[in-house]
Coordinates of C-alpha atoms and ligand atoms in Angstrom, one line a residue:
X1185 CA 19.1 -22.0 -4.0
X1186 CA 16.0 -23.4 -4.7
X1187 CA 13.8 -21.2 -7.5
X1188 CA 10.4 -19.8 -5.5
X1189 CA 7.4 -18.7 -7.7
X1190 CA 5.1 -15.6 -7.0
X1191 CA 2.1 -15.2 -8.8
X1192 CA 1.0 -11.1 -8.6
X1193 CA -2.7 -10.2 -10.2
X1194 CA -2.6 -6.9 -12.0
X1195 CA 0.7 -6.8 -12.1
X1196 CA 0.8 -4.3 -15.1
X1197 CA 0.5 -1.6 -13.7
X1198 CA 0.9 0.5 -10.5
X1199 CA 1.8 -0.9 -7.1
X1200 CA 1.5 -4.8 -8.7
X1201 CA 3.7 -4.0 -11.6
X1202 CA 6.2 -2.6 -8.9
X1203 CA 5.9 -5.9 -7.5
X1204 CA 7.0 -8.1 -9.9
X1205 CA 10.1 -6.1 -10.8
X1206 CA 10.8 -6.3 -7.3
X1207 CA 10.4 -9.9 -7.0
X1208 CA 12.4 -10.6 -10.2
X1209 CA 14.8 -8.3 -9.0
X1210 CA 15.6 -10.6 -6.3
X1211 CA 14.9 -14.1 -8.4
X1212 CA 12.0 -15.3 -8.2
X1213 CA 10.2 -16.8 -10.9
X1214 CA 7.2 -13.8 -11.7
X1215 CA 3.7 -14.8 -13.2
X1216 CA 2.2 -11.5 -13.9
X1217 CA -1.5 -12.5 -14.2
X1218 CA -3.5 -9.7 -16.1
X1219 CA -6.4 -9.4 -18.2
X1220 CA -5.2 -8.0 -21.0
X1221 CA -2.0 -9.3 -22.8
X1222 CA -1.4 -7.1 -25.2
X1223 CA -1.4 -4.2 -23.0
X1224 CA 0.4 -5.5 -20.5
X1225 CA 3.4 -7.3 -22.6
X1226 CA 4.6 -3.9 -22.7
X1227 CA 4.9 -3.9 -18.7
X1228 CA 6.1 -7.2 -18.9
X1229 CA 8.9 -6.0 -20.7
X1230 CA 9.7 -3.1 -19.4
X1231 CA 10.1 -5.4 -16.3
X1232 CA 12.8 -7.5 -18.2
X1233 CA 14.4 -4.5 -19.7
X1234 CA 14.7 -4.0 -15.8
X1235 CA 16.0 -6.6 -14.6
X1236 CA 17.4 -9.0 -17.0
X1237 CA 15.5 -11.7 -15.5
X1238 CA 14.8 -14.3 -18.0
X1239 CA 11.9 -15.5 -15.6
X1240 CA 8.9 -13.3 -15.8
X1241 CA 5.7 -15.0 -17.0
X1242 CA 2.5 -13.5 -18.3
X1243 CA -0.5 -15.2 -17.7
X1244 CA -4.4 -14.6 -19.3
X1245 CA -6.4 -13.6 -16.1
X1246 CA -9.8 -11.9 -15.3
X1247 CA -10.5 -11.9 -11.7
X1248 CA -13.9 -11.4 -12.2
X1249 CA -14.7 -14.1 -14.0
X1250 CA -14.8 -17.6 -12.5
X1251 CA -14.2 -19.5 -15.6
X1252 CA -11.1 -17.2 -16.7
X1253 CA -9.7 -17.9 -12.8
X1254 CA -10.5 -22.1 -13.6
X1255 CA -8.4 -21.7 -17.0
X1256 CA -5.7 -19.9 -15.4
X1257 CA -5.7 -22.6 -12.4
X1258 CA -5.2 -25.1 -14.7
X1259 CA -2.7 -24.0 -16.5
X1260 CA -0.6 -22.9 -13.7
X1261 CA -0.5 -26.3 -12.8
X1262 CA -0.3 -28.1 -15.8
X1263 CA 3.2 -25.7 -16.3
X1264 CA 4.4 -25.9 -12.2
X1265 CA 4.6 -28.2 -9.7
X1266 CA 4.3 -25.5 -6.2
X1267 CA 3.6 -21.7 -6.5
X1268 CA 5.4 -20.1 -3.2
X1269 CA 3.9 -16.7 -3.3
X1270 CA 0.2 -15.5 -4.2
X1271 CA -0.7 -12.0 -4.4
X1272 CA -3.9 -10.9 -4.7
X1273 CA -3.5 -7.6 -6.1
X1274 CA -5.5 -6.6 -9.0
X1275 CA -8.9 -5.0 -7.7
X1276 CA -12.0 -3.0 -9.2
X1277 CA -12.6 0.5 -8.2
X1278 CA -14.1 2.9 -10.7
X1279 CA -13.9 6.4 -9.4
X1280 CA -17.1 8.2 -9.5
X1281 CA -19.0 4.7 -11.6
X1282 CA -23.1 5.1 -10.6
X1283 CA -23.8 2.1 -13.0
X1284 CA -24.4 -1.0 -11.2
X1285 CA -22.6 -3.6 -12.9
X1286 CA -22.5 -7.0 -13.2
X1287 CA -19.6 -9.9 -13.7
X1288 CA -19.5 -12.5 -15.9
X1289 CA -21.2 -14.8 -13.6
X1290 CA -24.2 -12.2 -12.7
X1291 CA -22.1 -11.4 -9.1
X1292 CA -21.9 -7.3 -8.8
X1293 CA -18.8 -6.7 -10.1
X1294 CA -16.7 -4.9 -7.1
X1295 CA -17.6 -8.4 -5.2
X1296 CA -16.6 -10.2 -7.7
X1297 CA -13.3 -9.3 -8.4
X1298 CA -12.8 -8.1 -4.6
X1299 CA -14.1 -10.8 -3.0
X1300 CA -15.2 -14.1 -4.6
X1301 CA -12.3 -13.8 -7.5
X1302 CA -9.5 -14.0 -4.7
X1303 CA -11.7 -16.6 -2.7
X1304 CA -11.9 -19.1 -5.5
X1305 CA -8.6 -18.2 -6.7
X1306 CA -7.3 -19.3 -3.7
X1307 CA -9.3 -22.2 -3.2
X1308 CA -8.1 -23.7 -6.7
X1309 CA -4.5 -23.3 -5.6
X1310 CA -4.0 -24.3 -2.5
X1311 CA -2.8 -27.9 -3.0
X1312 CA -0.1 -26.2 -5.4
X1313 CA 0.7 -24.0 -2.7
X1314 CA 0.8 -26.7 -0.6
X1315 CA 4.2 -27.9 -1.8
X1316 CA 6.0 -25.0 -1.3
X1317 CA 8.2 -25.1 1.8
X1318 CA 7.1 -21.7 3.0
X1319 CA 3.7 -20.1 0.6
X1320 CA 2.3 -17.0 1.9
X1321 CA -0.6 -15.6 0.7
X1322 CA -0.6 -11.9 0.7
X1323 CA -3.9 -9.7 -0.3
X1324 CA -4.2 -6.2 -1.0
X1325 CA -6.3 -3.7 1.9
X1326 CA -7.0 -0.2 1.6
X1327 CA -7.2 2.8 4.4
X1328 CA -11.4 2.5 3.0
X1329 CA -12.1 -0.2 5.5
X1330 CA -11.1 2.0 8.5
X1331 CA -14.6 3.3 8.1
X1332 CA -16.2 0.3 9.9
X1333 CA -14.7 2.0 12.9
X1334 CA -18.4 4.0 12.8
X1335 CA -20.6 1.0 15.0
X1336 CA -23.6 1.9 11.8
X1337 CA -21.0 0.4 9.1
X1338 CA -22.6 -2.9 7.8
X1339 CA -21.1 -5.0 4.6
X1340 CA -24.2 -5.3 2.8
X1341 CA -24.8 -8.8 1.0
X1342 CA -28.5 -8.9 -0.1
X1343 CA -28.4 -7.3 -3.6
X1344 CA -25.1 -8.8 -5.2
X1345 CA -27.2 -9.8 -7.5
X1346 CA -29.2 -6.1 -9.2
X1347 CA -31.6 -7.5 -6.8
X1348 CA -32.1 -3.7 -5.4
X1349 CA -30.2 -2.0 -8.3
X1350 CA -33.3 0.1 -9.4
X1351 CA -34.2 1.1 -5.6
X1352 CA -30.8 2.1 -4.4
X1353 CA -28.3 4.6 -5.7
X1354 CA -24.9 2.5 -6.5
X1355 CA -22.0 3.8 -4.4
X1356 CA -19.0 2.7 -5.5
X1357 CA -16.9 3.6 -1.9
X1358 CA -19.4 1.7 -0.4
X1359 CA -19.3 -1.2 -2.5
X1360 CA -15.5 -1.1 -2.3
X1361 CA -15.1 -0.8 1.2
X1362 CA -17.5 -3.4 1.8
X1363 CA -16.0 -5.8 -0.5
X1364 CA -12.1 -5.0 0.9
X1365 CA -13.4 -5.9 4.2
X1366 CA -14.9 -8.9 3.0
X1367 CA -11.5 -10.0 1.8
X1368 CA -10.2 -9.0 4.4
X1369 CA -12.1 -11.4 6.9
X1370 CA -12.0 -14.3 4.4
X1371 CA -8.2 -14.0 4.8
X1372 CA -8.9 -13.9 8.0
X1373 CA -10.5 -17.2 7.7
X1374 CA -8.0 -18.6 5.3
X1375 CA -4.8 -18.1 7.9
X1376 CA -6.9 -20.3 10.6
X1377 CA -8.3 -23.2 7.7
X1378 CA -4.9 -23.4 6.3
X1379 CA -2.7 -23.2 9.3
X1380 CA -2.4 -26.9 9.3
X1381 CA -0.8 -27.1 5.9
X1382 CA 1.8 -24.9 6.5
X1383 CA 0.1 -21.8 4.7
X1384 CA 0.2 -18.3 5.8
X1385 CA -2.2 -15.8 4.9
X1386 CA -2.2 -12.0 5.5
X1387 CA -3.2 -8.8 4.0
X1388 CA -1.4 -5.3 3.8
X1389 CA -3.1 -2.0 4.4
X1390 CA -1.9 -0.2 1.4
X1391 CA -1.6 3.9 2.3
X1392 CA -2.0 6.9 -0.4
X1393 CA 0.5 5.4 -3.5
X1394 CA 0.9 7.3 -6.8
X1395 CA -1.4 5.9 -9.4
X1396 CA -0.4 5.4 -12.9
X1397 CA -1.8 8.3 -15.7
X1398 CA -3.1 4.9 -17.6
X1399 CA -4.9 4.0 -14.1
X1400 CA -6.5 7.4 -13.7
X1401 CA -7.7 7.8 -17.2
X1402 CA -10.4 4.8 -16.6
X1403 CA -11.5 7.2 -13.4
X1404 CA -15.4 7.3 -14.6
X1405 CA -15.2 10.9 -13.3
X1406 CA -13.4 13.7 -14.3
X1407 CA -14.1 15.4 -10.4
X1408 CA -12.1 12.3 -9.0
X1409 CA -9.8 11.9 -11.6
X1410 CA -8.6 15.6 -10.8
X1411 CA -8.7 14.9 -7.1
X1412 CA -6.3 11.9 -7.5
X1413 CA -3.7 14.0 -9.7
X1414 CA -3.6 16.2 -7.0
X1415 CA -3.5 13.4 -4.5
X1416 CA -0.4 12.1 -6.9
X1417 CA 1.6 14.5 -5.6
X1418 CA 1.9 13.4 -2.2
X1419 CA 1.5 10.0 -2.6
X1420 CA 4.2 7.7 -1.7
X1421 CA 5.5 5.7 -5.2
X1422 CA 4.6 2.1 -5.9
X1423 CA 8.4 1.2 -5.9
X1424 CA 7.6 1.5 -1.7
X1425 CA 4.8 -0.6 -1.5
X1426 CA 6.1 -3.1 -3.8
X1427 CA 9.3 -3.3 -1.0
X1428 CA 6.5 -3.8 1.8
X1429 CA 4.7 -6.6 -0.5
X1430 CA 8.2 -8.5 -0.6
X1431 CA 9.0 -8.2 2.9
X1432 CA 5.8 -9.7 4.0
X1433 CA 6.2 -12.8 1.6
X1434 CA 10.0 -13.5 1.7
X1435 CA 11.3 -12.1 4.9
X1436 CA 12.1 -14.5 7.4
X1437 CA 10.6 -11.9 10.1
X1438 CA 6.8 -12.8 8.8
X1439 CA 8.1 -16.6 7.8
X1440 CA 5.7 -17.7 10.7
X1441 CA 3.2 -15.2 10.7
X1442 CA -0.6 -15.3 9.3
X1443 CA -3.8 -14.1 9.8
X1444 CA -2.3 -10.6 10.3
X1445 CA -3.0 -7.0 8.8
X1446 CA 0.5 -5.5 8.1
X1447 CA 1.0 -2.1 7.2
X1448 CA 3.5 -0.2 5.2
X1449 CA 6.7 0.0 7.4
X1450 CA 6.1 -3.6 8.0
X1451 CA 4.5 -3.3 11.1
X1452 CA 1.6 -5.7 12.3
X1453 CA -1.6 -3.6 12.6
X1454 CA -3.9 -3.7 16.4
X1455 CA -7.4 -4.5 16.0
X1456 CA -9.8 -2.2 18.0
X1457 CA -13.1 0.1 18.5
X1458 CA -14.2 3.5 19.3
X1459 CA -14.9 3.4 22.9
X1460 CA -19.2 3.7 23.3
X1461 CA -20.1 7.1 22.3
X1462 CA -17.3 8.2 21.1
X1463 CA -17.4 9.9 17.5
X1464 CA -16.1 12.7 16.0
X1465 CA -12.4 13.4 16.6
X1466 CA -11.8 9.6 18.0
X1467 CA -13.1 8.3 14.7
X1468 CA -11.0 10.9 12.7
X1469 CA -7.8 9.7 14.6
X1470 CA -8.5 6.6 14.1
X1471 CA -9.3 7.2 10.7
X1472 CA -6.0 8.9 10.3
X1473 CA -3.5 6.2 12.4
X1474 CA -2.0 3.2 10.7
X1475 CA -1.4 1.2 13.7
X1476 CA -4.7 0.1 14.2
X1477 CA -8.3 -1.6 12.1
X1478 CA -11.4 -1.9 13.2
X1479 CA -13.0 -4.4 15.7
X1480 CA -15.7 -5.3 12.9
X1481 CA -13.4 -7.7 11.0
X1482 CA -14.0 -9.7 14.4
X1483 CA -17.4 -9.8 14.0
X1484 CA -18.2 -13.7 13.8
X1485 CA -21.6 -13.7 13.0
X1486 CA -20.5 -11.3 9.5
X1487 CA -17.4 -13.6 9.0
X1488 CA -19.7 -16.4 9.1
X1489 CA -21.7 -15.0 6.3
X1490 CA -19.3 -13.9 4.5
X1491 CA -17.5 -17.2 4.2
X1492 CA -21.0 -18.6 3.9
X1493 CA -21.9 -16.2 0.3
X1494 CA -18.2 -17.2 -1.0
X1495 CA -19.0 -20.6 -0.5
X1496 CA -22.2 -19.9 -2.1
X1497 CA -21.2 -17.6 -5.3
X1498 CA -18.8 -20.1 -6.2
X1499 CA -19.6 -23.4 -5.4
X1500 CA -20.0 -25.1 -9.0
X1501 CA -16.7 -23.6 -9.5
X1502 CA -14.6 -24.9 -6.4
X1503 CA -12.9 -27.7 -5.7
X1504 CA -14.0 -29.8 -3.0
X1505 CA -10.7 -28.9 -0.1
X1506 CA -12.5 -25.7 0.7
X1507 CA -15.6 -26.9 2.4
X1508 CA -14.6 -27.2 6.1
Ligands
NAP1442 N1 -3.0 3.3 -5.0 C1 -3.5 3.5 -3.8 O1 -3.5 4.6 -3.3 C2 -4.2 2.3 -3.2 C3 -4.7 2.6 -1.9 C4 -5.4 1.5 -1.2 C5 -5.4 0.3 -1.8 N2 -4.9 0.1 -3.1 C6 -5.0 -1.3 -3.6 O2 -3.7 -1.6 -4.3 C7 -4.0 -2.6 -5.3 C8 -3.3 -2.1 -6.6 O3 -3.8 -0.9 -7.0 P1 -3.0 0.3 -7.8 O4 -3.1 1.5 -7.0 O5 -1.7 -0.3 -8.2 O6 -4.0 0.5 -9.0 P2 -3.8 0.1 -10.6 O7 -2.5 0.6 -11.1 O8 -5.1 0.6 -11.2 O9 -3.8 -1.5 -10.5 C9 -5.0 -2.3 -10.5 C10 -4.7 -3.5 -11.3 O10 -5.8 -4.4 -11.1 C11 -6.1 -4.9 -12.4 N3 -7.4 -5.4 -12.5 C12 -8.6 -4.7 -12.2 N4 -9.6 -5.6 -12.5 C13 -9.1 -6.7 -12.9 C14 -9.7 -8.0 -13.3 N5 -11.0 -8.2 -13.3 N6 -8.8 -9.0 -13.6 C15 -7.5 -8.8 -13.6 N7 -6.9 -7.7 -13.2 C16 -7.7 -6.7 -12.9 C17 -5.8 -3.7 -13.3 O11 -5.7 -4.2 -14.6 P3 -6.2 -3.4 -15.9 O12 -5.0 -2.5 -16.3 O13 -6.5 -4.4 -16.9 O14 -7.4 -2.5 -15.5 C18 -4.5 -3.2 -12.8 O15 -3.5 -4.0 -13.2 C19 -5.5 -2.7 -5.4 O16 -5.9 -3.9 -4.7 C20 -6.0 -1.5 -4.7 O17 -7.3 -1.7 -4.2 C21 -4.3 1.1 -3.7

């Protein structure tokens, strides 16, 4: 059988390090890519402990920084020749943070690493995914983005930059919501540009899954940080999600699908919208229902500029096969 390669971001820890064990379980060829190696050499071998595989990879990555996703690009291809799977995993979301913060490249920092990091990412290895005989590209939603369903919702672009940072309380929900959707439509975007070559692209809506005591201790706030304990104990484990990640990006049930939003029991997600005037107990069912996402993603003239920024924020870093 021929070897295929996934690469997972943030993959040591929670629903990503689930992930890799699962893929390595199965035998593929697992790049954890993670932005610290020391901490997570311990999850990459706890995965190996695991499952004896003698193929998991850890790789030096900080999404939020465009020259740390150029360096890891490079390598990656200096060391293989196709990459099969990419999952865009890792993400930033600081419970309770009132900072606003900025990345490496001056780009507020839930964008970045939401948004632009997975968009360049991307960009920089699609020729490599290219030679694969079936790549998927799989990125990471959340149940946040279901609150575009209210017709006020709006991603805001115009202060990614502290432009408005001293005028506007930061809201990190807001920002992460706003940047998941984002993502969202780029993949979106991604399925149609890369049809032609073969490429699929599409992104899981990831439910309540138990979060790692390492993961809750950087909660900025002790208020959320005891909310999500107590959320822990109905959350579904990462071991379940990680099954759902593989399905989408191995199975031959999605081998022809893209541009989709999947959800956990592997079932491809409706688009819709409140009907007009409808509110309160229609929004809180759809707010509650996993079979369905908001209209909004839709929205051309937001896609538009949201494609449009990405192409922006990252341009000196790109390569040129993006720009169509
Ligand atoms: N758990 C849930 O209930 C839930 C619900 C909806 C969506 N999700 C999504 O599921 C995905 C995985 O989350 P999780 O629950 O498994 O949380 P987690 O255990 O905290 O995992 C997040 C991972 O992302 C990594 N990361 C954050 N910023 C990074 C950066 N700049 N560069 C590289 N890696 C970075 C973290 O690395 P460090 O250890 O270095 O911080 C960590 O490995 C995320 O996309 C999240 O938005 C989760």
């Amino acid at each position: 059988m021929v070897e295929r390669i996934v690469i997972i971001t943030g993959s040591n820890s929670g629903i990503g390090k689930a992930a890799a064990k699962k893929f390595a379980a199965e035998g593929y060829r697992v790049v954890m890519a993670c932005r610290d190696i020391e901490r997570s050499k311990i999850a990459q071998q706890e995965i190996i402990d695991a499952t004896n595989s003698k193929k998991v990879e850890l790789m030096q990555l900080d999404v939020s920084s465009f020259d740390s996703i150029r360096t890891f690009c490079s390598e990656y291809k200096e060391n293989h020749n196709k990459l099969d799977v990419l999952i865009h995993n890792a993400a930033y979301f600081n419970h309770g943070e009132k900072e606003y913060q900025l990345s490496p490249d001056n780009i507020e920092v839930t964008f970045a690493t939401n948004t632009f990091g997975p968009f360049l990412m991307t960009s920089l290895l699609k020729d490599t995914l290219a030679q694969s005989d079936d790549p998927r590209i799989l990125t990471s939603s959340t149940t946040n983005i279901k609150y575009f369903f209210d017709p006020k919702r709006e991603i805001e672009l115009d202060d990614l930059h502290g432009e408005n940072k001293d005028d506007k309380p930061y809201n990190v929900y807001k920002r992460y919501g706003d940047s998941k959707m984002a993502l969202l439509m780029l993949t979106f975007r991604i399925a149609g540009k890369f049809r032609d070559a073969g490429i699929k692209a599409n992104a899981v809506m990831i439910p309540n899954i138990r979060q790692e005591k390492s993961s809750l201790r950087k909660f900025k706030s002790k208020y959320y940080r005891t909310i999500a304990t107590f959320q822990n104990l109905f959350a579904r484990p990462p071991e379940r999600m990680a099954d759902t990640y593989f399905q989408i990006c191995d199975s031959e049930e999605f081998k022809n699908v893209t541009g989709k939003l999947i959800n956990i029991d592997n079932k491809i997600m409706q688009c819709t919208e409140l009907p007009p005037g409808k509110g309160g107990i229609a929004l809180l069912k759809e707010l509650m229902s996993f079979d369905t996402y908001p209209r909004y993603v839709e929205n051309k003239e937001m896609m538009d500029k949201v494609w449009e920024v990405s192409m922006r924020e990252t341009k000196s870093h790109r390569e040129p096969d993006l720009q169509s």
